[in-house]
XYZ file of C-alpha atoms in Angstrom:
347
model
C 7.769 -23.587 76.749
C 7.498 -26.865 77.303
C 3.561 -26.635 75.942
C 5.062 -24.924 72.757
C 7.215 -27.288 71.718
C 4.566 -30.183 72.091
C 2.037 -28.042 70.447
C 4.697 -27.588 67.702
C 5.335 -31.660 67.022
C 2.418 -32.651 67.351
C 1.150 -30.077 64.830
C 4.606 -28.609 63.020
C 2.871 -26.648 60.450
C 0.629 -24.701 63.058
C 3.601 -21.933 63.331
C 4.485 -21.807 60.033
C 1.603 -19.875 58.140
C 2.853 -16.577 59.618
C 5.941 -16.654 57.520
C 4.707 -18.329 54.757
C 1.975 -15.081 54.828
C 4.983 -12.624 54.817
C 6.254 -14.850 52.242
C 3.368 -14.462 49.745
C 2.847 -10.907 50.250
C 6.634 -9.676 49.566
C 6.345 -11.853 46.532
C 2.711 -9.918 45.325
C 4.163 -6.506 46.308
C 7.458 -7.036 44.301
C 4.704 -8.381 41.240
C 3.247 -5.541 41.184
C 6.535 -3.398 41.523
C 8.002 -5.229 38.463
C 4.596 -4.756 36.247
C 4.670 -1.447 37.308
C 8.055 -0.218 36.195
C 7.646 -2.239 33.221
C 3.546 -0.299 32.314
C 5.950 2.913 32.648
C 8.434 1.792 30.645
C 5.991 0.736 27.830
C 4.519 4.180 28.547
C 7.583 6.267 28.345
C 8.871 4.309 25.382
C 5.934 5.052 23.534
C 5.913 9.121 24.643
C 9.960 8.774 23.382
C 8.647 7.186 20.260
C 5.772 10.126 19.507
C 8.371 12.766 19.916
C 10.869 10.782 17.871
C 8.358 10.581 14.928
C 7.000 14.395 15.102
C 11.222 15.386 15.432
C 11.560 12.991 11.867
C 8.598 15.292 10.227
C 9.917 18.354 11.582
C 13.003 17.687 9.352
C 11.270 16.045 6.812
C 8.908 19.298 6.846
C 11.707 21.594 6.488
C 13.402 19.947 4.275
C 10.752 19.811 2.335
C 10.439 23.648 2.617
C 13.818 24.123 1.902
C 13.780 22.730 -1.420
C 9.873 24.603 -2.351
C 12.805 27.607 -1.426
C 15.278 26.218 -3.809
C 12.574 25.834 -6.831
C 11.900 29.383 -6.619
C 15.571 30.382 -6.223
C 15.710 28.585 -9.801
C 12.938 30.015 -11.478
C 13.991 33.785 -10.087
C 18.034 32.003 -12.059
C 15.409 31.555 -15.344
C 13.484 34.348 -15.458
C 17.095 36.356 -15.368
C 17.936 34.707 -18.616
C 15.390 35.780 -20.697
C 15.603 38.533 -23.951
C 15.516 41.830 -23.377
C 12.933 42.269 -24.807
C 11.322 39.912 -22.225
C 9.232 37.495 -24.825
C 9.643 33.928 -24.913
C 12.787 32.380 -26.729
C 13.200 29.137 -28.403
C 14.733 27.975 -25.102
C 11.226 27.978 -23.762
C 13.328 27.427 -20.006
C 10.774 29.524 -18.265
C 7.464 28.678 -19.930
C 8.059 24.898 -20.245
C 10.627 23.092 -19.232
C 10.839 19.680 -17.190
C 15.020 19.565 -17.313
C 14.495 22.344 -14.939
C 11.204 22.051 -12.642
C 10.095 18.119 -12.628
C 11.013 15.800 -9.495
C 14.418 18.508 -9.126
C 15.847 15.435 -6.407
C 18.006 17.748 -3.869
C 19.255 14.608 -1.038
C 16.609 13.177 0.584
C 14.324 15.977 -0.841
C 13.145 17.380 -4.657
C 10.871 20.212 -6.001
C 8.386 20.888 -8.608
C 7.040 24.203 -10.054
C 4.278 23.097 -11.945
C -0.072 23.662 -12.384
C -2.217 22.947 -14.775
C -3.916 24.787 -17.822
C -6.953 23.592 -20.117
C -5.558 22.257 -23.215
C -8.644 23.466 -25.146
C -10.276 19.942 -26.072
C -12.192 19.730 -22.722
C -8.904 18.377 -20.927
C -5.671 20.142 -18.687
C -1.965 19.634 -18.967
C 0.472 19.282 -16.214
C 3.266 22.543 -17.226
C 6.764 22.516 -15.430
C 6.972 25.838 -15.355
C 6.502 29.239 -14.408
C 2.968 31.457 -15.416
C 3.370 34.450 -16.936
C 1.666 37.167 -15.133
C 0.583 39.597 -18.463
C -1.142 36.236 -19.698
C -3.935 37.962 -17.211
C -6.224 40.841 -17.228
C -4.473 43.645 -15.012
C -7.360 44.797 -12.861
C -5.482 48.332 -12.257
C -5.533 48.842 -16.025
C -8.221 47.184 -17.786
C -11.379 49.131 -18.937
C -14.506 48.804 -17.262
C -16.110 46.738 -20.341
C -12.723 44.744 -20.434
C -13.328 43.449 -16.606
C -17.467 42.722 -17.001
C -16.844 40.799 -20.436
C -14.992 38.748 -18.238
C -16.813 38.772 -15.212
C -20.035 37.851 -17.249
C -18.098 34.891 -19.406
C -17.433 33.878 -16.457
C -21.433 33.320 -15.413
C -20.673 36.237 -12.461
C -24.426 37.362 -12.020
C -22.950 41.027 -10.786
C -20.773 41.485 -13.140
C -21.700 44.458 -14.528
C -22.054 46.453 -10.402
C -18.597 44.477 -9.761
C -16.834 45.683 -12.823
C -17.704 49.129 -12.060
C -17.569 48.921 -8.329
C -13.720 48.359 -9.085
C -12.849 51.121 -10.907
C -14.311 52.815 -7.931
C -12.248 51.249 -5.644
C -8.775 51.610 -7.722
C -9.844 55.369 -9.008
C -9.011 58.548 -6.805
C -12.114 59.787 -7.070
C -15.483 59.856 -5.116
C -17.771 59.567 -8.007
C -19.686 56.514 -8.181
C -19.050 54.864 -11.605
C -22.604 53.586 -13.002
C -23.632 50.905 -10.110
C -20.589 50.768 -8.377
C -19.428 52.135 -4.558
C -17.164 54.671 -3.493
C -16.127 55.231 0.538
C -19.876 56.281 1.338
C -21.027 52.495 0.891
C -17.706 51.310 2.494
C -17.546 53.033 5.590
C -21.700 52.294 6.594
C -20.871 48.414 6.568
C -20.813 47.222 9.769
C -17.553 46.567 9.976
C -16.501 49.805 8.000
C -13.020 50.242 5.721
C -12.626 52.487 3.294
C -11.705 51.687 -0.635
C -7.813 51.971 -1.690
C -8.688 55.232 -4.315
C -5.671 53.611 -5.832
C -3.712 50.428 -7.966
C -4.672 47.450 -5.821
C -1.605 45.775 -4.507
C -3.398 42.432 -5.051
C -5.815 40.560 -6.224
C -7.122 39.115 -2.671
C -8.480 43.199 -2.618
C -10.757 41.909 -4.902
C -12.757 40.416 -1.564
C -12.933 43.856 0.058
C -14.980 45.475 -3.621
C -18.648 45.365 -2.984
C -20.487 42.959 -4.592
C -17.379 40.476 -4.937
C -18.161 37.029 -3.235
C -15.418 34.072 -2.239
C -17.421 31.550 -4.737
C -16.681 34.325 -7.909
C -13.271 34.967 -6.551
C -12.220 31.444 -6.788
C -13.976 31.158 -10.720
C -11.620 34.510 -12.457
C -8.573 34.900 -10.264
C -6.535 32.910 -12.181
C -7.702 35.504 -14.913
C -6.402 38.371 -13.166
C -3.212 40.078 -12.067
C -2.239 43.921 -10.862
C 1.309 43.408 -12.063
C 2.567 44.391 -15.428
C 2.391 47.941 -17.662
C -1.673 46.307 -18.672
C -1.364 45.289 -22.224
C -1.982 40.934 -22.319
C 0.580 38.589 -23.774
C -0.903 37.100 -27.021
C 1.996 34.647 -26.568
C 0.293 33.357 -23.189
C -2.998 34.511 -22.829
C -5.754 31.926 -22.313
C -8.953 31.487 -24.419
C -10.868 33.612 -21.494
C -8.672 36.133 -21.816
C -8.816 36.937 -25.322
C -12.864 37.159 -25.610
C -12.585 39.258 -22.344
C -10.893 41.751 -24.772
C -13.269 41.351 -27.205
C -11.996 38.388 -29.613
C -14.616 36.090 -30.628
C -14.314 32.481 -31.102
C -12.704 32.775 -34.726
C -10.492 34.685 -34.080
C -9.217 33.365 -30.839
C -9.521 29.973 -32.021
C -6.534 31.120 -35.149
C -4.480 32.750 -32.387
C -4.126 29.682 -30.143
C -3.925 27.693 -33.571
C -0.651 30.093 -34.441
C 0.681 29.312 -31.201
C 0.727 25.471 -31.200
C 2.306 25.264 -34.601
C 2.565 22.107 -37.009
C 1.710 19.468 -34.347
C -1.005 21.594 -32.896
C 0.155 20.971 -28.882
C 0.568 23.235 -26.542
C 3.768 23.809 -24.614
C 5.836 22.015 -27.083
C 9.174 22.964 -29.068
C 7.788 23.641 -32.567
C 5.224 26.339 -30.913
C 5.180 29.536 -32.797
C 5.508 33.491 -31.182
C 4.244 36.727 -31.959
C 7.658 39.155 -32.539
C 6.255 42.206 -32.296
C 2.644 43.605 -31.087
C 1.806 45.905 -33.991
C 2.560 43.026 -36.947
C 0.233 40.649 -34.600
C -2.856 41.213 -37.680
C -0.371 41.072 -40.551
C 0.834 37.406 -38.981
C -2.210 35.825 -38.770
C -3.257 37.642 -42.080
C 0.118 35.388 -43.750
C -1.120 32.274 -41.594
C -5.080 32.065 -41.994
C -7.924 34.667 -43.471
C -9.067 37.339 -41.510
C -12.084 38.931 -41.898
C -12.419 42.369 -41.668
C -14.236 42.195 -38.001
C -11.256 39.550 -36.855
C -8.733 42.196 -37.791
C -11.199 45.094 -36.760
C -10.790 42.921 -33.039
C -7.069 43.355 -33.604
C -6.401 46.548 -34.212
C -9.039 48.262 -31.663
C -6.925 45.956 -29.100
C -3.868 47.473 -29.710
C -5.110 51.151 -29.739
C -6.461 50.755 -26.836
C -2.980 48.916 -26.125
C -4.631 46.077 -24.255
C -2.858 43.714 -26.190
C 1.130 43.517 -26.084
C 3.776 39.976 -26.306
C 5.844 41.423 -23.385
C 6.429 39.050 -20.014
C 8.200 40.572 -17.384
C 6.351 39.063 -14.049
C 6.032 35.453 -13.461
C 4.301 33.303 -11.048
C 5.546 30.555 -9.366
C 4.013 27.170 -8.070
C 6.919 26.159 -6.455
C 6.353 22.403 -4.838
C 8.594 20.821 -1.920
C 8.676 17.091 -1.358
C 10.520 14.918 0.921
C 10.899 10.960 -0.557
C 8.213 8.976 -0.577
C 5.876 12.163 -0.418
C 6.081 11.830 3.329
C 6.116 15.615 3.998
C 5.339 18.239 1.898
C 5.526 22.072 1.076
C 3.683 24.718 -0.547
C 4.722 28.425 -1.803
C 2.790 30.261 -4.308
C 4.768 33.718 -5.123
C 4.922 36.441 -7.750
C 8.666 37.923 -8.768
C 9.814 40.009 -11.297
C 12.010 39.282 -14.668
C 14.712 40.919 -11.812
C 14.398 38.340 -9.316
C 12.348 40.608 -6.653
C 9.575 38.751 -4.796
C 6.396 40.957 -5.197
C 4.093 38.337 -3.386
C 4.136 35.649 -1.292
C 1.759 32.477 0.209
C 3.032 29.240 1.571
C 1.594 25.996 3.337
């Protein structure tokens, strides 16, 4: 004991090093614990933040989707107000009305019901309204020559074959039409299936028809439908559809000029409309001179019941968005004048 005291007197720091070392170790461990706690706090905070962002996006997504659904309900209400003859009205409520279908706000969300159309002058126009399904060629009713003209004028190489195959797809017999195809062909495929042998339920069935490719389908899908009685609405038909009916460029130009009204612009308040299908030739003749060939084209279309004035089925392209368009929802559906939903696709 005396020796230790003497050593401490001469070397006072000798026995302090272990205490200093222990204190340093405790300090280092404490700093590491603080660092680890801080690290996990940051990580957890980041995870929580991401979950909040996702939850917020889900919430906004629901609001955008709800806005799209509201747009469809608005469309149903509008078409329910059309007249008994299913014709256009001077109000253009379903045809084109920005008051109803453009940027309609519902709290944090809003909707648009819109599509783009060719104005006939190498330009497109956004129209806020519904698309008349009867402005299109009816796949279930159109004669083979009408289908052939539509497919060929849109650049489909196998137009004749596909037109014949559509006829075979929808008819009830097993007799092959021209270059068409019946169940003998479809059942021989690697993944066999049968032709419907009845009316198509959707235009997307065309993708099952022999010869129809996705590329060709995308070219003509805006011009075809499976809804309505088969007569094309002359008040809304595009120049492509009118051409498919067998009308020449001159007659098509006269029809469009009459419809566009004095200002020459489509979808404006002064647009004219044909009130009665049978009077179309007389109305056009009073508006502008028709050649004998043009009159014949109109009469042929009327006799074959491929030309009409009705609008009873509508496509609704509804876009729902949140403020700043952070989240969007899109619903494409077909509704009848009574408000029944006949087709539904969303993304």
